[in-house]
PDB file of C-alpha atoms in Angstrom:
ATOM      1  CA  MET B   1     -10.363 -26.625  34.033  1.00 71.00           C
ATOM      2  CA  GLU B   2      -6.748 -26.774  35.281  1.00 73.00           C
ATOM      3  CA  LYS B   3      -5.914 -29.700  32.999  1.00 79.00           C
ATOM      4  CA  LEU B   4      -7.414 -27.913  30.006  1.00 80.00           C
ATOM      5  CA  LEU B   5      -5.515 -24.725  30.866  1.00 82.00           C
ATOM      6  CA  PHE B   6      -2.270 -26.706  31.131  1.00 84.00           C
ATOM      7  CA  ALA B   7      -2.886 -28.437  27.778  1.00 86.00           C
ATOM      8  CA  PHE B   8      -3.823 -25.051  26.294  1.00 90.00           C
ATOM      9  CA  THR B   9      -0.539 -23.486  27.437  1.00 90.00           C
ATOM     10  CA  VAL B  10       1.561 -26.436  26.228  1.00 92.00           C
ATOM     11  CA  ALA B  11      -0.169 -26.408  22.834  1.00 91.00           C
ATOM     12  CA  GLN B  12       0.601 -22.705  22.416  1.00 93.00           C
ATOM     13  CA  LEU B  13       4.273 -23.260  23.213  1.00 93.00           C
ATOM     14  CA  VAL B  14       4.478 -26.204  20.815  1.00 92.00           C
ATOM     15  CA  LEU B  15       2.850 -24.217  18.021  1.00 92.00           C
ATOM     16  CA  PHE B  16       5.197 -21.297  18.629  1.00 94.00           C
ATOM     17  CA  VAL B  17       8.271 -23.544  18.383  1.00 94.00           C
ATOM     18  CA  PHE B  18       6.979 -25.261  15.251  1.00 91.00           C
ATOM     19  CA  GLY B  19       6.162 -21.844  13.807  1.00 93.00           C
ATOM     20  CA  LEU B  20       9.775 -20.749  14.238  1.00 93.00           C
ATOM     21  CA  ILE B  21      11.006 -23.974  12.638  1.00 93.00           C
ATOM     22  CA  CYS B  22       8.609 -23.607   9.691  1.00 90.00           C
ATOM     23  CA  PHE B  23       9.620 -19.977   9.212  1.00 92.00           C
ATOM     24  CA  VAL B  24      13.279 -20.966   8.768  1.00 92.00           C
ATOM     25  CA  VAL B  25      12.689 -24.161   6.777  1.00 90.00           C
ATOM     26  CA  LEU B  26      10.274 -22.565   4.300  1.00 88.00           C
ATOM     27  CA  PHE B  27      12.981 -20.156   3.156  1.00 88.00           C
ATOM     28  CA  PHE B  28      14.901 -23.187   1.879  1.00 85.00           C
ATOM     29  CA  VAL B  29      12.077 -25.602   1.013  1.00 80.00           C
ATOM     30  CA  PRO B  30       9.037 -23.716  -0.341  1.00 76.00           C
ATOM     31  CA  ALA B  31       5.695 -25.409   0.299  1.00 70.00           C
ATOM     32  CA  GLY B  32       4.878 -27.215  -2.938  1.00 66.00           C
ATOM     33  CA  TYR B  33       1.548 -25.809  -4.022  1.00 70.00           C
ATOM     34  CA  GLY B  34       0.357 -23.052  -6.348  1.00 65.00           C
ATOM     35  CA  LYS B  35       3.293 -21.389  -8.105  1.00 65.00           C
ATOM     36  CA  MET B  36       5.660 -23.656  -6.150  1.00 63.00           C
ATOM     37  CA  ILE B  37       3.975 -26.972  -6.986  1.00 65.00           C
ATOM     38  CA  ASP B  38       6.474 -29.818  -6.726  1.00 64.00           C
ATOM     39  CA  LYS B  39       6.035 -33.576  -7.227  1.00 71.00           C
ATOM     40  CA  LYS B  40       8.349 -34.343  -4.303  1.00 74.00           C
ATOM     41  CA  TRP B  41       5.467 -33.466  -1.955  1.00 76.00           C
ATOM     42  CA  GLY B  42       3.662 -36.586  -3.162  1.00 79.00           C
ATOM     43  CA  TYR B  43       0.180 -37.235  -4.492  1.00 85.00           C
ATOM     44  CA  SER B  44      -1.735 -34.117  -5.502  1.00 87.00           C
ATOM     45  CA  PHE B  45      -5.398 -33.584  -6.258  1.00 87.00           C
ATOM     46  CA  ASN B  46      -7.895 -30.922  -7.357  1.00 87.00           C
ATOM     47  CA  ASN B  47      -7.070 -27.483  -5.937  1.00 87.00           C
ATOM     48  CA  LYS B  48     -10.688 -26.523  -5.208  1.00 90.00           C
ATOM     49  CA  ALA B  49     -11.380 -29.690  -3.234  1.00 92.00           C
ATOM     50  CA  ALA B  50      -8.019 -29.379  -1.469  1.00 92.00           C
ATOM     51  CA  TRP B  51      -8.654 -25.819  -0.267  1.00 94.00           C
ATOM     52  CA  PHE B  52     -12.149 -26.732   0.923  1.00 95.00           C
ATOM     53  CA  ILE B  53     -10.995 -29.823   2.843  1.00 95.00           C
ATOM     54  CA  MET B  54      -8.056 -27.971   4.380  1.00 95.00           C
ATOM     55  CA  GLU B  55     -10.037 -24.958   5.565  1.00 96.00           C
ATOM     56  CA  VAL B  56     -13.453 -26.393   6.511  1.00 96.00           C
ATOM     57  CA  PRO B  57     -12.292 -27.684   9.957  1.00 96.00           C
ATOM     58  CA  THR B  58     -11.976 -24.036  11.044  1.00 96.00           C
ATOM     59  CA  LEU B  59     -15.671 -23.335  10.532  1.00 96.00           C
ATOM     60  CA  ILE B  60     -16.812 -26.635  12.022  1.00 96.00           C
ATOM     61  CA  THR B  61     -14.591 -26.355  15.093  1.00 96.00           C
ATOM     62  CA  MET B  62     -15.385 -22.714  15.860  1.00 97.00           C
ATOM     63  CA  ILE B  63     -19.146 -23.155  15.400  1.00 96.00           C
ATOM     64  CA  VAL B  64     -19.178 -26.276  17.586  1.00 96.00           C
ATOM     65  CA  LEU B  65     -17.217 -24.552  20.365  1.00 95.00           C
ATOM     66  CA  MET B  66     -19.475 -21.516  20.122  1.00 94.00           C
ATOM     67  CA  CYS B  67     -22.566 -23.714  20.433  1.00 93.00           C
ATOM     68  CA  VAL B  68     -21.132 -25.690  23.363  1.00 93.00           C
ATOM     69  CA  TRP B  69     -19.469 -22.966  25.433  1.00 93.00           C
ATOM     70  CA  ALA B  70     -20.898 -19.593  24.426  1.00 89.00           C
ATOM     71  CA  THR B  71     -23.935 -18.166  26.233  1.00 85.00           C
ATOM     72  CA  PRO B  72     -26.182 -15.179  25.352  1.00 80.00           C
ATOM     73  CA  GLU B  73     -24.562 -13.010  28.022  1.00 81.00           C
ATOM     74  CA  ASN B  74     -21.223 -13.682  26.310  1.00 86.00           C
ATOM     75  CA  PHE B  75     -22.334 -11.876  23.147  1.00 92.00           C
ATOM     76  CA  VAL B  76     -19.138  -9.778  23.057  1.00 95.00           C
ATOM     77  CA  ARG B  77     -17.117 -12.990  22.845  1.00 96.00           C
ATOM     78  CA  ILE B  78     -19.484 -14.206  20.135  1.00 96.00           C
ATOM     79  CA  ILE B  79     -18.914 -10.985  18.179  1.00 96.00           C
ATOM     80  CA  ILE B  80     -15.152 -11.554  18.382  1.00 97.00           C
ATOM     81  CA  GLY B  81     -15.637 -15.141  17.225  1.00 96.00           C
ATOM     82  CA  LEU B  82     -17.728 -13.907  14.301  1.00 97.00           C
ATOM     83  CA  PHE B  83     -14.710 -12.042  12.902  1.00 98.00           C
ATOM     84  CA  PHE B  84     -12.948 -15.412  12.699  1.00 97.00           C
ATOM     85  CA  ILE B  85     -16.037 -17.035  11.160  1.00 97.00           C
ATOM     86  CA  LEU B  86     -16.383 -14.165   8.664  1.00 97.00           C
ATOM     87  CA  HIS B  87     -12.918 -14.800   7.270  1.00 97.00           C
ATOM     88  CA  TYR B  88     -13.347 -18.552   7.026  1.00 97.00           C
ATOM     89  CA  THR B  89     -16.847 -18.402   5.589  1.00 96.00           C
ATOM     90  CA  GLN B  90     -15.303 -16.589   2.638  1.00 96.00           C
ATOM     91  CA  ARG B  91     -12.284 -18.908   2.668  1.00 95.00           C
ATOM     92  CA  VAL B  92     -14.307 -22.137   2.781  1.00 95.00           C
ATOM     93  CA  LEU B  93     -17.564 -21.433   0.957  1.00 94.00           C
ATOM     94  CA  ILE B  94     -16.498 -18.852  -1.655  1.00 94.00           C
ATOM     95  CA  PHE B  95     -12.728 -18.734  -2.331  1.00 93.00           C
ATOM     96  CA  PRO B  96     -12.164 -22.367  -3.453  1.00 92.00           C
ATOM     97  CA  PHE B  97     -14.977 -22.255  -5.999  1.00 89.00           C
ATOM     98  CA  LEU B  98     -13.637 -19.099  -7.639  1.00 88.00           C
ATOM     99  CA  LEU B  99     -10.262 -20.654  -8.441  1.00 84.00           C
ATOM    100  CA  LYS B 100      -9.423 -20.990 -12.134  1.00 77.00           C
ATOM    101  CA  GLY B 101      -7.185 -23.394 -13.999  1.00 69.00           C
ATOM    102  CA  LYS B 102      -6.403 -27.020 -13.211  1.00 74.00           C
ATOM    103  CA  SER B 103      -3.927 -26.548 -10.385  1.00 79.00           C
ATOM    104  CA  LYS B 104      -3.471 -29.280  -7.794  1.00 83.00           C
ATOM    105  CA  MET B 105      -2.339 -29.413  -4.180  1.00 88.00           C
ATOM    106  CA  PRO B 106      -0.353 -32.189  -2.485  1.00 90.00           C
ATOM    107  CA  LEU B 107      -2.344 -34.328  -0.058  1.00 91.00           C
ATOM    108  CA  SER B 108       0.504 -34.002   2.469  1.00 88.00           C
ATOM    109  CA  ILE B 109       0.074 -30.210   2.603  1.00 89.00           C
ATOM    110  CA  VAL B 110      -3.706 -30.540   2.908  1.00 93.00           C
ATOM    111  CA  LEU B 111      -3.359 -32.927   5.865  1.00 94.00           C
ATOM    112  CA  MET B 112      -0.861 -30.638   7.609  1.00 92.00           C
ATOM    113  CA  GLY B 113      -3.260 -27.765   7.044  1.00 93.00           C
ATOM    114  CA  VAL B 114      -6.173 -29.732   8.516  1.00 95.00           C
ATOM    115  CA  VAL B 115      -4.183 -30.550  11.664  1.00 94.00           C
ATOM    116  CA  PHE B 116      -2.975 -26.978  12.182  1.00 94.00           C
ATOM    117  CA  ASN B 117      -6.349 -25.400  11.433  1.00 95.00           C
ATOM    118  CA  THR B 118      -8.161 -27.699  13.853  1.00 95.00           C
ATOM    119  CA  ILE B 119      -5.703 -27.127  16.707  1.00 95.00           C
ATOM    120  CA  ASN B 120      -5.460 -23.391  16.100  1.00 95.00           C
ATOM    121  CA  THR B 121      -9.228 -22.928  15.947  1.00 96.00           C
ATOM    122  CA  PHE B 122      -9.700 -24.981  19.107  1.00 95.00           C
ATOM    123  CA  LEU B 123      -7.199 -22.792  20.959  1.00 96.00           C
ATOM    124  CA  ILE B 124      -8.900 -19.580  19.838  1.00 97.00           C
ATOM    125  CA  GLY B 125     -12.381 -20.907  20.618  1.00 96.00           C
ATOM    126  CA  ALA B 126     -11.323 -22.320  23.984  1.00 95.00           C
ATOM    127  CA  TRP B 127      -9.852 -18.964  24.969  1.00 95.00           C
ATOM    128  CA  LEU B 128     -12.812 -16.902  23.836  1.00 95.00           C
ATOM    129  CA  PHE B 129     -15.610 -19.034  25.246  1.00 94.00           C
ATOM    130  CA  TYR B 130     -14.119 -20.923  28.170  1.00 92.00           C
ATOM    131  CA  LEU B 131     -10.666 -20.003  29.458  1.00 92.00           C
ATOM    132  CA  SER B 132     -10.473 -16.206  29.305  1.00 92.00           C
ATOM    133  CA  PRO B 133     -11.301 -14.282  32.524  1.00 91.00           C
ATOM    134  CA  LYS B 134     -15.041 -13.781  32.979  1.00 88.00           C
ATOM    135  CA  ASP B 135     -14.631 -10.022  33.322  1.00 89.00           C
ATOM    136  CA  MET B 136     -12.386  -9.640  30.287  1.00 92.00           C
ATOM    137  CA  TYR B 137     -14.854  -9.080  27.449  1.00 94.00           C
ATOM    138  CA  GLN B 138     -17.514  -6.791  28.844  1.00 93.00           C
ATOM    139  CA  VAL B 139     -19.806  -4.599  26.706  1.00 94.00           C
ATOM    140  CA  SER B 140     -17.311  -1.772  27.199  1.00 94.00           C
ATOM    141  CA  TRP B 141     -14.828  -3.786  25.133  1.00 96.00           C
ATOM    142  CA  LEU B 142     -16.809  -2.933  21.999  1.00 96.00           C
ATOM    143  CA  TYR B 143     -15.814   0.725  22.249  1.00 95.00           C
ATOM    144  CA  ASP B 144     -12.320   0.131  23.554  1.00 96.00           C
ATOM    145  CA  PRO B 145      -9.712   1.587  21.120  1.00 97.00           C
ATOM    146  CA  ARG B 146      -8.023  -1.828  20.883  1.00 97.00           C
ATOM    147  CA  PHE B 147     -11.207  -3.445  19.620  1.00 98.00           C
ATOM    148  CA  ILE B 148     -12.116  -0.612  17.250  1.00 98.00           C
ATOM    149  CA  ILE B 149      -8.635  -0.271  15.728  1.00 98.00           C
ATOM    150  CA  GLY B 150      -8.219  -4.051  15.569  1.00 98.00           C
ATOM    151  CA  ALA B 151     -11.579  -4.457  13.819  1.00 98.00           C
ATOM    152  CA  LEU B 152     -10.692  -1.780  11.256  1.00 98.00           C
ATOM    153  CA  ILE B 153      -7.304  -3.401  10.569  1.00 98.00           C
ATOM    154  CA  PHE B 154      -8.988  -6.806  10.229  1.00 98.00           C
ATOM    155  CA  LEU B 155     -11.583  -5.522   7.761  1.00 98.00           C
ATOM    156  CA  LEU B 156      -8.964  -3.593   5.773  1.00 98.00           C
ATOM    157  CA  GLY B 157      -6.784  -6.704   5.578  1.00 98.00           C
ATOM    158  CA  MET B 158      -9.723  -8.848   4.495  1.00 97.00           C
ATOM    159  CA  ALA B 159     -10.641  -6.327   1.782  1.00 97.00           C
ATOM    160  CA  ILE B 160      -7.043  -6.305   0.495  1.00 97.00           C
ATOM    161  CA  ASN B 161      -6.880 -10.107   0.584  1.00 97.00           C
ATOM    162  CA  ILE B 162     -10.144 -10.616  -1.326  1.00 96.00           C
ATOM    163  CA  ASP B 163      -9.440  -7.850  -3.850  1.00 96.00           C
ATOM    164  CA  SER B 164      -5.904  -9.155  -4.491  1.00 95.00           C
ATOM    165  CA  ASP B 165      -7.148 -12.712  -5.037  1.00 93.00           C
ATOM    166  CA  LYS B 166      -9.821 -11.376  -7.405  1.00 93.00           C
ATOM    167  CA  TYR B 167      -7.223  -9.445  -9.405  1.00 93.00           C
ATOM    168  CA  ILE B 168      -4.928 -12.489  -9.675  1.00 90.00           C
ATOM    169  CA  ARG B 169      -7.836 -14.576 -10.976  1.00 87.00           C
ATOM    170  CA  SER B 170      -8.653 -11.888 -13.543  1.00 87.00           C
ATOM    171  CA  LEU B 171      -5.245 -12.374 -15.171  1.00 86.00           C
ATOM    172  CA  ARG B 172      -6.288 -15.816 -16.393  1.00 76.00           C
ATOM    173  CA  LYS B 173      -8.845 -16.653 -19.035  1.00 74.00           C
ATOM    174  CA  ALA B 174     -11.000 -19.770 -18.744  1.00 65.00           C
ATOM    175  CA  GLY B 175      -8.879 -22.901 -19.001  1.00 64.00           C
ATOM    176  CA  ASP B 176      -5.614 -20.977 -18.749  1.00 65.00           C
ATOM    177  CA  THR B 177      -3.008 -22.423 -16.376  1.00 67.00           C
ATOM    178  CA  ALA B 178      -0.176 -19.961 -17.007  1.00 72.00           C
ATOM    179  CA  HIS B 179       1.184 -17.545 -14.394  1.00 77.00           C
ATOM    180  CA  TYR B 180       1.340 -13.799 -15.037  1.00 85.00           C
ATOM    181  CA  PHE B 181       3.075 -10.847 -13.438  1.00 89.00           C
ATOM    182  CA  PRO B 182       0.575  -8.862 -11.328  1.00 91.00           C
ATOM    183  CA  HIS B 183       1.195  -5.128 -11.523  1.00 88.00           C
ATOM    184  CA  LYS B 184      -1.959  -3.304 -10.406  1.00 88.00           C
ATOM    185  CA  ARG B 185      -3.622  -2.374  -7.101  1.00 88.00           C
ATOM    186  CA  MET B 186      -1.554  -3.457  -4.071  1.00 92.00           C
ATOM    187  CA  TYR B 187       0.660  -5.489  -6.388  1.00 95.00           C
ATOM    188  CA  ARG B 188       2.337  -2.237  -7.386  1.00 94.00           C
ATOM    189  CA  TYR B 189       3.980  -2.344  -3.955  1.00 95.00           C
ATOM    190  CA  VAL B 190       4.295  -6.026  -3.052  1.00 96.00           C
ATOM    191  CA  SER B 191       4.381  -9.182  -5.147  1.00 94.00           C
ATOM    192  CA  SER B 192       2.180 -11.053  -2.651  1.00 95.00           C
ATOM    193  CA  ALA B 193      -0.537  -8.524  -1.873  1.00 96.00           C
ATOM    194  CA  ASN B 194      -3.004 -11.265  -0.944  1.00 96.00           C
ATOM    195  CA  TYR B 195      -0.605 -12.500   1.748  1.00 97.00           C
ATOM    196  CA  PHE B 196      -0.107  -8.972   3.039  1.00 97.00           C
ATOM    197  CA  GLY B 197      -3.867  -8.657   3.421  1.00 97.00           C
ATOM    198  CA  GLU B 198      -4.141 -11.940   5.301  1.00 97.00           C
ATOM    199  CA  ILE B 199      -1.302 -11.096   7.688  1.00 98.00           C
ATOM    200  CA  LEU B 200      -2.945  -7.731   8.302  1.00 97.00           C
ATOM    201  CA  GLU B 201      -6.245  -9.473   9.075  1.00 98.00           C
ATOM    202  CA  TRP B 202      -4.839 -11.649  11.819  1.00 98.00           C
ATOM    203  CA  CYS B 203      -2.785  -8.831  13.315  1.00 98.00           C
ATOM    204  CA  GLY B 204      -6.087  -6.969  13.569  1.00 98.00           C
ATOM    205  CA  PHE B 205      -7.734 -10.013  15.147  1.00 98.00           C
ATOM    206  CA  ALA B 206      -4.912 -10.291  17.697  1.00 98.00           C
ATOM    207  CA  LEU B 207      -5.524  -6.665  18.644  1.00 98.00           C
ATOM    208  CA  LEU B 208      -9.334  -6.778  18.781  1.00 97.00           C
ATOM    209  CA  SER B 209      -9.253  -9.990  20.849  1.00 97.00           C
ATOM    210  CA  TRP B 210      -6.248  -8.799  22.921  1.00 97.00           C
ATOM    211  CA  SER B 211      -5.119 -12.405  23.310  1.00 96.00           C
ATOM    212  CA  MET B 212      -1.973 -14.478  23.059  1.00 96.00           C
ATOM    213  CA  VAL B 213      -3.802 -17.011  20.865  1.00 96.00           C
ATOM    214  CA  GLY B 214      -4.526 -14.163  18.468  1.00 97.00           C
ATOM    215  CA  VAL B 215      -0.876 -13.120  18.504  1.00 97.00           C
ATOM    216  CA  LEU B 216       0.162 -16.745  17.971  1.00 96.00           C
ATOM    217  CA  PHE B 217      -2.103 -17.068  14.932  1.00 97.00           C
ATOM    218  CA  ALA B 218      -0.800 -13.811  13.459  1.00 97.00           C
ATOM    219  CA  PHE B 219       2.738 -15.090  14.056  1.00 97.00           C
ATOM    220  CA  TRP B 220       1.954 -18.438  12.385  1.00 96.00           C
ATOM    221  CA  THR B 221       0.345 -16.695   9.421  1.00 96.00           C
ATOM    222  CA  ALA B 222       3.466 -14.576   8.916  1.00 97.00           C
ATOM    223  CA  ALA B 223       5.796 -17.547   9.530  1.00 95.00           C
ATOM    224  CA  ASN B 224       4.031 -19.452   6.771  1.00 94.00           C
ATOM    225  CA  LEU B 225       3.448 -16.657   4.262  1.00 95.00           C
ATOM    226  CA  VAL B 226       6.542 -14.430   4.522  1.00 96.00           C
ATOM    227  CA  PRO B 227       8.986 -17.132   3.269  1.00 95.00           C
ATOM    228  CA  ARG B 228       6.512 -18.039   0.535  1.00 93.00           C
ATOM    229  CA  ALA B 229       6.195 -14.388  -0.470  1.00 95.00           C
ATOM    230  CA  TYR B 230       9.993 -14.209  -0.655  1.00 94.00           C
ATOM    231  CA  ALA B 231      10.076 -17.269  -2.952  1.00 92.00           C
ATOM    232  CA  ILE B 232       7.328 -15.829  -5.176  1.00 92.00           C
ATOM    233  CA  ASN B 233       9.134 -12.491  -5.419  1.00 94.00           C
ATOM    234  CA  LYS B 234      12.304 -14.299  -6.433  1.00 92.00           C
ATOM    235  CA  LYS B 235      10.381 -16.335  -9.022  1.00 91.00           C
ATOM    236  CA  TYR B 236       8.827 -13.182 -10.528  1.00 92.00           C
ATOM    237  CA  ARG B 237      12.261 -11.559 -10.652  1.00 92.00           C
ATOM    238  CA  THR B 238      13.544 -14.499 -12.703  1.00 91.00           C
ATOM    239  CA  GLU B 239      10.546 -15.132 -14.962  1.00 91.00           C
ATOM    240  CA  PHE B 240       9.494 -11.524 -15.605  1.00 92.00           C
ATOM    241  CA  PRO B 241      12.733  -9.465 -15.411  1.00 91.00           C
ATOM    242  CA  ALA B 242      11.464  -6.457 -17.372  1.00 91.00           C
ATOM    243  CA  GLU B 243       8.143  -6.178 -15.544  1.00 90.00           C
ATOM    244  CA  TYR B 244       9.832  -6.708 -12.203  1.00 90.00           C
ATOM    245  CA  ALA B 245      12.489  -4.064 -12.881  1.00 90.00           C
ATOM    246  CA  ALA B 246       9.787  -1.522 -13.738  1.00 90.00           C
ATOM    247  CA  LEU B 247       8.025  -1.849 -10.357  1.00 91.00           C
ATOM    248  CA  LYS B 248      10.587  -3.465  -8.058  1.00 92.00           C
ATOM    249  CA  PRO B 249       7.868  -4.637  -5.671  1.00 94.00           C
ATOM    250  CA  LYS B 250       8.735  -5.723  -2.140  1.00 94.00           C
ATOM    251  CA  CYS B 251       7.887  -9.279  -1.109  1.00 95.00           C
ATOM    252  CA  VAL B 252       4.989  -8.770   1.296  1.00 96.00           C
ATOM    253  CA  PHE B 253       5.304  -5.619   3.423  1.00 96.00           C
ATOM    254  CA  PRO B 254       5.084  -2.384   1.360  1.00 95.00           C
ATOM    255  CA  PHE B 255       8.315  -0.339   1.357  1.00 93.00           C
ATOM    256  CA  ILE B 256       9.886  -2.681   3.962  1.00 94.00           C
ATOM    257  CA  PHE B 257      10.373  -6.289   2.781  1.00 94.00           C
TER     258      PHE B 257
END
């Protein structure tokens, strides 16, 4: 128990430091996938397969930890874990197979994603089902304002994320690989509405789980997506000057940045 807690603490610190580094670096070297695809990232392969491979460790790891460590009397912890599983069920079993076009993703990015997702999910699962204080998640937690507000923020963020991805896909016809300027729904306010929704989700999860691992994941999500949103906003400004000037969308946070 003590050794696991020590490793758990060290892993959180390491991820936080790497998150800060990634946040700075990604402003200068955008991750080469999607709109920012770049051959310098090395061998690339089918986008659908790449997303599935990169995200599936989250489901496997969380379900395994839940089966090994969770008990029926810990059903509140299981409910919290199900929020995580809800997101990644959509992300693993639905999202990749809805993608259009013939986009590819570098193997290097997929492998980095697999490593991060596995470690991050293990930390969250270990906290929920093994390391957190036994009296922390009682039945009363389900009607605590932190859980209720966090759950609502999570579900709102997930709805925005899914709806924004759906709208982006609708801009392309079958076989089309071009990029278009999104200008409806949340895209009226930010050029990366899907990222805004995802950041909102994990901020909600951090609140409903009231945990440092939740905060760390929300931080990592923002550290990864905010620089990318900035690069996408800049790309839209260059490629679609008239459309951009008409809306002047922020990068990822409405009315702020």
